[in-house]
Short mmCIF file of C-alpha atoms in Angstrom, two decimals:
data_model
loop_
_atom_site.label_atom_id
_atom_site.label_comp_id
_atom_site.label_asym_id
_atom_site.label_seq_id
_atom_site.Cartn_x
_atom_site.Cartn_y
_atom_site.Cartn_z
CA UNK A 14 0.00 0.00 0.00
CA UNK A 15 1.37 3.61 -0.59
CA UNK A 16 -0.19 6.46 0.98
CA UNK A 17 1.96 9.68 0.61
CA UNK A 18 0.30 12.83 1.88
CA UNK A 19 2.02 16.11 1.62
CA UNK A 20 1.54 19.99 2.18
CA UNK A 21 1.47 22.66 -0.48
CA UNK A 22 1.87 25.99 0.54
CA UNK A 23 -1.19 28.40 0.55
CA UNK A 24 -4.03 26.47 -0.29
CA UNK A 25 -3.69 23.81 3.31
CA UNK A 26 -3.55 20.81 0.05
CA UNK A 27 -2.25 17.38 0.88
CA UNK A 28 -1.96 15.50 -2.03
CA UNK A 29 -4.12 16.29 -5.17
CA UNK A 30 -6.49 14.34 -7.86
CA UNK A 31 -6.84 16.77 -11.34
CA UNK A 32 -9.97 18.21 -10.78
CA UNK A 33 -12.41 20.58 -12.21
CA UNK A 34 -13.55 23.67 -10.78
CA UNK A 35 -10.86 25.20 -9.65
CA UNK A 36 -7.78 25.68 -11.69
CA UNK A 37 -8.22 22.97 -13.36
CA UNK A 38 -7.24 19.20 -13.56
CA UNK A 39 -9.72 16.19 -12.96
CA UNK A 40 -8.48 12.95 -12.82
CA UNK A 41 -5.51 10.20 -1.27
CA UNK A 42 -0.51 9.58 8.11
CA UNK A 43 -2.80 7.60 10.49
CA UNK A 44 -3.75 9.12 13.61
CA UNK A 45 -5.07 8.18 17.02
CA UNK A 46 -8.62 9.15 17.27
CA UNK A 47 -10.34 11.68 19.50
CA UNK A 48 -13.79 12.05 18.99
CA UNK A 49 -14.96 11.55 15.44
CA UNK A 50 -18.24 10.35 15.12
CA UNK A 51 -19.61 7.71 12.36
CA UNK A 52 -23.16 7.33 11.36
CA UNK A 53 -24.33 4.68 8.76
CA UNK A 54 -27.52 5.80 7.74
CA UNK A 55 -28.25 9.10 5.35
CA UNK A 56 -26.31 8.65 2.42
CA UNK A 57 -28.21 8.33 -0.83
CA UNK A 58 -26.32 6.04 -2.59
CA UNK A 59 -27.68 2.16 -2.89
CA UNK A 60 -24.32 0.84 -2.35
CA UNK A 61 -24.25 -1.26 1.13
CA UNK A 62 -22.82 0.86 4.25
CA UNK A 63 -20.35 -0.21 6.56
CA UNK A 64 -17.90 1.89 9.08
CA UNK A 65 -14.55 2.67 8.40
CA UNK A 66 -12.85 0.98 11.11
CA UNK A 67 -9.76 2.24 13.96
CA UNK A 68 -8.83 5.78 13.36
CA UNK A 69 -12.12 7.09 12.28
CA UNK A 70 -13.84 5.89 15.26
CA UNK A 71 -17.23 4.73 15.57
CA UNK A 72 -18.50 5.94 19.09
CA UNK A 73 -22.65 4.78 20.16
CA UNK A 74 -23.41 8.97 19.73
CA UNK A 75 -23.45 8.69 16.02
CA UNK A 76 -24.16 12.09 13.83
CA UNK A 77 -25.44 12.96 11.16
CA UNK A 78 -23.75 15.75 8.47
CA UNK A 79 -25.09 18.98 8.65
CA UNK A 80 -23.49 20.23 5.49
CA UNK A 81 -24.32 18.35 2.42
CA UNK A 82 -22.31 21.05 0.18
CA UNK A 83 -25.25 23.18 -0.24
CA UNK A 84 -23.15 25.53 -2.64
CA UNK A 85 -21.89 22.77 -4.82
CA UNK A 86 -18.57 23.68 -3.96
CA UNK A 87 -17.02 19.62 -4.37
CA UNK A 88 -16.59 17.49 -7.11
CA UNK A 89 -19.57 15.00 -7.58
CA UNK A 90 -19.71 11.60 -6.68
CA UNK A 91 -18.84 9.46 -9.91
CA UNK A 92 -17.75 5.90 -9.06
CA UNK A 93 -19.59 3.26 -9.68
CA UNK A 94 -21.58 1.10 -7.03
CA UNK A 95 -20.20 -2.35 -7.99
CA UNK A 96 -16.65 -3.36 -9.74
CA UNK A 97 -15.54 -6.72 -11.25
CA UNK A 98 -12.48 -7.84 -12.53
CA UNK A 99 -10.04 -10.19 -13.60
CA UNK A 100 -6.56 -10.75 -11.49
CA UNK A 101 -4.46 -14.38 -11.05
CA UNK A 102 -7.20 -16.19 -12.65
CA UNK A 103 -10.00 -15.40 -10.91
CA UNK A 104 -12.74 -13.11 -10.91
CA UNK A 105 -13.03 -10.35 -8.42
CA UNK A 106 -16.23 -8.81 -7.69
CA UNK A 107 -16.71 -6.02 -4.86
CA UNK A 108 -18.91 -3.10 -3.53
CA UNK A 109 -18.45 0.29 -2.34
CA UNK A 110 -19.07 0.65 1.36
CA UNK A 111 -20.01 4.80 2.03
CA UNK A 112 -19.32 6.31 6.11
CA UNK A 113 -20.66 9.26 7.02
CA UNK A 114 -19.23 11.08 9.93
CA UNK A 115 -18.44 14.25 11.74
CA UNK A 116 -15.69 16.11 13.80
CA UNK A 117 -15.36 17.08 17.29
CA UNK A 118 -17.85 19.77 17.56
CA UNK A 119 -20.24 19.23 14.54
CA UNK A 120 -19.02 21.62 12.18
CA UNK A 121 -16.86 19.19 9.51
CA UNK A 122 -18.77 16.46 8.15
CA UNK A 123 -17.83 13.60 5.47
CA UNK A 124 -18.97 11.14 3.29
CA UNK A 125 -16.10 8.60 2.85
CA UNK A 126 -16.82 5.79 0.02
CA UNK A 127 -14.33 2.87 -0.95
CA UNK A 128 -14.20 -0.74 -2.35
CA UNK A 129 -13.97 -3.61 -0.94
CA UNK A 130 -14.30 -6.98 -2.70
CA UNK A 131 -16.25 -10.40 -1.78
CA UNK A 132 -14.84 -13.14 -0.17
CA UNK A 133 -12.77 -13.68 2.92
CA UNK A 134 -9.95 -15.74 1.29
CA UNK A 135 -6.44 -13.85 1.67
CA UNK A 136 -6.57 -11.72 -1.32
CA UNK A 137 -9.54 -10.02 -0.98
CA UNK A 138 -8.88 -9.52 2.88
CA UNK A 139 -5.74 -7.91 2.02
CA UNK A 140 -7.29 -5.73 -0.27
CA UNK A 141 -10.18 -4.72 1.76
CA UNK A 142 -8.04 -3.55 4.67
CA UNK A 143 -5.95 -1.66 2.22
CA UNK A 144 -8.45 0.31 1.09
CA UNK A 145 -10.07 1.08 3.80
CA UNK A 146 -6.91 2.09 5.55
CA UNK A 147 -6.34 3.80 2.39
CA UNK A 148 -9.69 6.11 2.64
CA UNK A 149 -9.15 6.83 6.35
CA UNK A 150 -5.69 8.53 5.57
CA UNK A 151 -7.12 10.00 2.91
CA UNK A 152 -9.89 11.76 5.25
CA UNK A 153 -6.94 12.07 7.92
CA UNK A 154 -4.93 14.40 5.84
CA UNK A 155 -7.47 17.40 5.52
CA UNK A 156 -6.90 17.33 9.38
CA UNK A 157 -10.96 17.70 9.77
CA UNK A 158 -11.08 14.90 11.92
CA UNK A 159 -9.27 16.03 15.07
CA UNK A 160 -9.97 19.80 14.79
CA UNK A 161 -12.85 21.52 14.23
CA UNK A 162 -11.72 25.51 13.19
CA UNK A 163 -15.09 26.50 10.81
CA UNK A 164 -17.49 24.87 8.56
CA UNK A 165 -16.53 22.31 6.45
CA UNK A 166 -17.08 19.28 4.53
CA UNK A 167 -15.45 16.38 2.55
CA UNK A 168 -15.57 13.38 0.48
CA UNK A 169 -13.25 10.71 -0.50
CA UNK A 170 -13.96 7.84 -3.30
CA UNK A 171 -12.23 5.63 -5.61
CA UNK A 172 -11.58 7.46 -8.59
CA UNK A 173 -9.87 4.10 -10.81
CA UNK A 174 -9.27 0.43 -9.89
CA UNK A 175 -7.16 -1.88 -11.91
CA UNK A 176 -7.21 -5.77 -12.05
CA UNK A 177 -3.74 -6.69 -13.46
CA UNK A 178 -3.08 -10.12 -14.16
CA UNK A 179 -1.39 -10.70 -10.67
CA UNK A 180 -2.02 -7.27 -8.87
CA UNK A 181 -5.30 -5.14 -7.91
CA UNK A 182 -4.53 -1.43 -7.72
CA UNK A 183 -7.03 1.17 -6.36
CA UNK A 184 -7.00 5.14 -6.38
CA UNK A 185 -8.84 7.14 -4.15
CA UNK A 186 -9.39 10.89 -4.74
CA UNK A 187 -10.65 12.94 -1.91
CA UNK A 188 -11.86 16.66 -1.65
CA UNK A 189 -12.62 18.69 1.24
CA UNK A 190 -14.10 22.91 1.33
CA UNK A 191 -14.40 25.03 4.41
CA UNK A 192 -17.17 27.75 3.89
CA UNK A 193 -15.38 31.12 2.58
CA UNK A 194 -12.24 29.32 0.85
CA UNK A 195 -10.84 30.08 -2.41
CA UNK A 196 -11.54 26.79 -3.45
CA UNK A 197 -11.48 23.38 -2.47
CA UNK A 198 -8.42 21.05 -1.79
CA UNK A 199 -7.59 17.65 -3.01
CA UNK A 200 -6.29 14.24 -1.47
CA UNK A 201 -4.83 11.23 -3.23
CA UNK A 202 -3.76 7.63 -1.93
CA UNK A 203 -3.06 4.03 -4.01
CA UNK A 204 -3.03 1.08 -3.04
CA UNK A 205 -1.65 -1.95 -5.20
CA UNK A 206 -2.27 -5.53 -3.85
CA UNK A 207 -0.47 -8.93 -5.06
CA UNK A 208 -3.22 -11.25 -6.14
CA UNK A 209 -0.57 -14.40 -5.90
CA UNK A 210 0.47 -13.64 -2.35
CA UNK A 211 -2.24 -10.96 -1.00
CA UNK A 212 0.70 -8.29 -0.05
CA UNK A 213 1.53 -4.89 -0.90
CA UNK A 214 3.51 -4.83 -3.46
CA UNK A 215 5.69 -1.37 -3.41
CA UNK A 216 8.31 0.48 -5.80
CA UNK A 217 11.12 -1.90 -3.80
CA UNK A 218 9.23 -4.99 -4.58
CA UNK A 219 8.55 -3.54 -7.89
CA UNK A 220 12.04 -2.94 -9.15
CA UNK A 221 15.29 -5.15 -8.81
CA UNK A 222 17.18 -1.57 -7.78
CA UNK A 223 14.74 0.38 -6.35
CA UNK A 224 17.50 3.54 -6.48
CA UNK A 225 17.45 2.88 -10.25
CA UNK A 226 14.08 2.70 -10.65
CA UNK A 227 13.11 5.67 -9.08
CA UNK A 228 15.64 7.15 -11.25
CA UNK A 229 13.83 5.95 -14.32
CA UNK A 230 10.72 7.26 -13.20
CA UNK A 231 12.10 10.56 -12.43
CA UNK A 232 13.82 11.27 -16.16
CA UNK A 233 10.86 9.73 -17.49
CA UNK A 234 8.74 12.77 -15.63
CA UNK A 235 10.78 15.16 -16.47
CA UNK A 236 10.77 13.94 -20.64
CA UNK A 237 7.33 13.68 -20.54
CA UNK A 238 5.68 16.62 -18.97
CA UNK A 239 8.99 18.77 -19.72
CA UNK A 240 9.58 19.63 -15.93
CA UNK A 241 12.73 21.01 -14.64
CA UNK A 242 14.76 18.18 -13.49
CA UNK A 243 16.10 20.13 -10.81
CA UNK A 244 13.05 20.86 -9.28
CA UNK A 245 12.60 19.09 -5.89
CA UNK A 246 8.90 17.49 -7.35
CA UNK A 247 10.61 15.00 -9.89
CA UNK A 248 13.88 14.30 -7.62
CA UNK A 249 13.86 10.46 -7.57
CA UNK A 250 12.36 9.55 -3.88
CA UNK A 251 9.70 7.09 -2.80
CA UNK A 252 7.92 10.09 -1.38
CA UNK A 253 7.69 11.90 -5.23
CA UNK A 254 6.81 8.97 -6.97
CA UNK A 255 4.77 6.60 -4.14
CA UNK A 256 1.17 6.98 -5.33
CA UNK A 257 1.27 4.80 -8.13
CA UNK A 258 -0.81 1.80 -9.83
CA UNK A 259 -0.20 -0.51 -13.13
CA UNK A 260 -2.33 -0.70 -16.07
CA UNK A 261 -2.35 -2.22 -19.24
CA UNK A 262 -0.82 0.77 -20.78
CA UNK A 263 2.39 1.18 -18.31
CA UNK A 264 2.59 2.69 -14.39
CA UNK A 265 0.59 5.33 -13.90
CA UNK A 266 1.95 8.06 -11.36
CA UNK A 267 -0.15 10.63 -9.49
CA UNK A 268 1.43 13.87 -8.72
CA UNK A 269 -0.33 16.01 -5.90
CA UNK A 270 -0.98 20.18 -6.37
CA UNK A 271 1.93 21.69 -7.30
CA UNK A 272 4.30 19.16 -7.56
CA UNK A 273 4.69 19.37 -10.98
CA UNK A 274 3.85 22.77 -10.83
CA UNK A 275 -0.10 24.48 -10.74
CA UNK A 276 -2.93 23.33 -8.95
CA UNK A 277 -4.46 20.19 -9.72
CA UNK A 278 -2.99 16.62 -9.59
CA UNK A 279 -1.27 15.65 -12.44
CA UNK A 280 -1.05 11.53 -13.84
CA UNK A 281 1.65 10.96 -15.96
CA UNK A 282 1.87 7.31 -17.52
CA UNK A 283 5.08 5.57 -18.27
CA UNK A 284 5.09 3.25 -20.31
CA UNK A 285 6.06 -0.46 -19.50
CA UNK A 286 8.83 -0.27 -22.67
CA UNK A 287 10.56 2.33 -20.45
CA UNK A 288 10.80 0.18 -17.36
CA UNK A 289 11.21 -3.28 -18.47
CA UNK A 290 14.57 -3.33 -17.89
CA UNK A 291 14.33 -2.76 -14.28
CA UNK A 292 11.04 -4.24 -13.25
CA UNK A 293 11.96 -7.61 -10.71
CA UNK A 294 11.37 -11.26 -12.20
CA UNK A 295 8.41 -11.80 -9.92
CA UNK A 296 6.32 -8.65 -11.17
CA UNK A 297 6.85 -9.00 -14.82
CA UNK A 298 3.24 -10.50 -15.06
CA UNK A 299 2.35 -7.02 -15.14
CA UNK A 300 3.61 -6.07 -18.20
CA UNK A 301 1.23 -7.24 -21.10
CA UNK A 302 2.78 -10.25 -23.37
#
């Protein structure tokens, strides 16, 4: 699982999806909880409910939001209520599960949605507690959960899920507005599962020199989306190039606001031709042929 949150100057963003809205885009650190409350009941989607577990809480006064974006000032809703897929054979089918909850005092509210797939065997167990680890960090980093400075509200979803032939991968996008703001922020986290072995698999599992990898990914950046190289966003770290998930067409990368300069996450693709070289024996199933 890789969950990379960071802070851009300004605007109080984490880490960023593209949206629209603001300027521009469109295509999410665990902590101990105080007093967040969870309620199950409220949300209008069909899609079975469920409570996102440890950090998030779930105390017996449950609440229910008092801000349902009245202004329209957050991205939509958009993923779908069931996925299926493909990985190691077998077919995967799953559900999202929605939380609704609300800060200390009241004033912040959420909806939180993520997947989670059927079965209890190892794989999809795996997964499940990925993701919803995954969309409590997510919420976590707009620091709504602990404080409560002014009216607020967010949401957090899976924005793309990929069934590889021996990995799952997951991206959840997140927003969150406080009333009188410029304009909303944006969270991002990944999560990318082994379907052989049910564990995370991450950019040192990935590569046989991790060092070298990230260096591939980093002058592959800066060809592509003609950064400077010397800017710190595209220096070759796990914490620049951490949210990631593999598709057909290579390893997608998601960049939060301003990393690669401008608001808005920013997905660059590279292409599995430009890794090949590097990518370890035991994850080469993910490159198609």
């Amino acid at each position: 699982m890789s969950i990379r949150v960071k802070a851009a100057a300004g605007c109080l963003t984490v880490v960023a999806l593209a949206v629209a809205g603001c300027a521009g885009g469109q295509d999410m650190p665990e902590a101990p909880n105080a007093s967040a409350r969870l309620s199950v009941t409220g949300t209008p989607a069909s899609a079975p409910r469920t409570t996102v577990p440890s950090a998030l809480g779930n105390s017996a006064q449950a609440t229910t939001p008092r801000n349902a974006d009245p202004d329209g000032d957050l991205r939509p809703f958009a993923a779908a209520a069931t996925t299926s897929g493909t990985s190691n054979g077998r077919v995967f089918s799953g559900a999202l599960r929605t939380s609704i909850g609300a800060g200390p005092g009241g004033a912040h509210t959420w909806e939180v949605r993520y997947y989670e797939l059927t079965g209890t065997d190892a794989v999809a167990t795996a997964f499940n507690r990925a993701s919803r680890s995954s969309a409590d960090t997510n919420l976590r980093s707009s620091g709504l959960v602990e404080t409560d400075h002014g009216s607020c509200v967010a949401r957090v979803e899976p924005r793309r899920i990929e069934f590889r032939p021996t990995a799952i991968g997951e991206v959840l996008a997140g927003n969150w507005y406080c009333a009188s703001a410029a304009h909303y922020n944006n969270t991002v986290s990944t999560i990318v599962i082994d379907s052989r072995t049910a564990a995370p698999i991450t950019l040192a599992d990935l590569f046989t020199d991790e060092g070298a990898g990230l260096r591939r990914l980093a002058d592959q950046t800066v060809e592509r989306v003609g950064v400077n190289p010397t800017s710190a966003g595209v220096q070759p770290t796990e914490e620049n190039f951490g949210n990631w998930i593999p598709a057909e067409s290579g390893m997608v990368l998601f960049f939060p606001d301003y990393q690669l300069g401008g608001f808005g996450m920013r997905s660059v693709t590279i292409p599995w031709s430009a890794l090949s070289d590097l990518i370890a024996p035991d994850q080469r199933a993910l490159i198609p042929g």
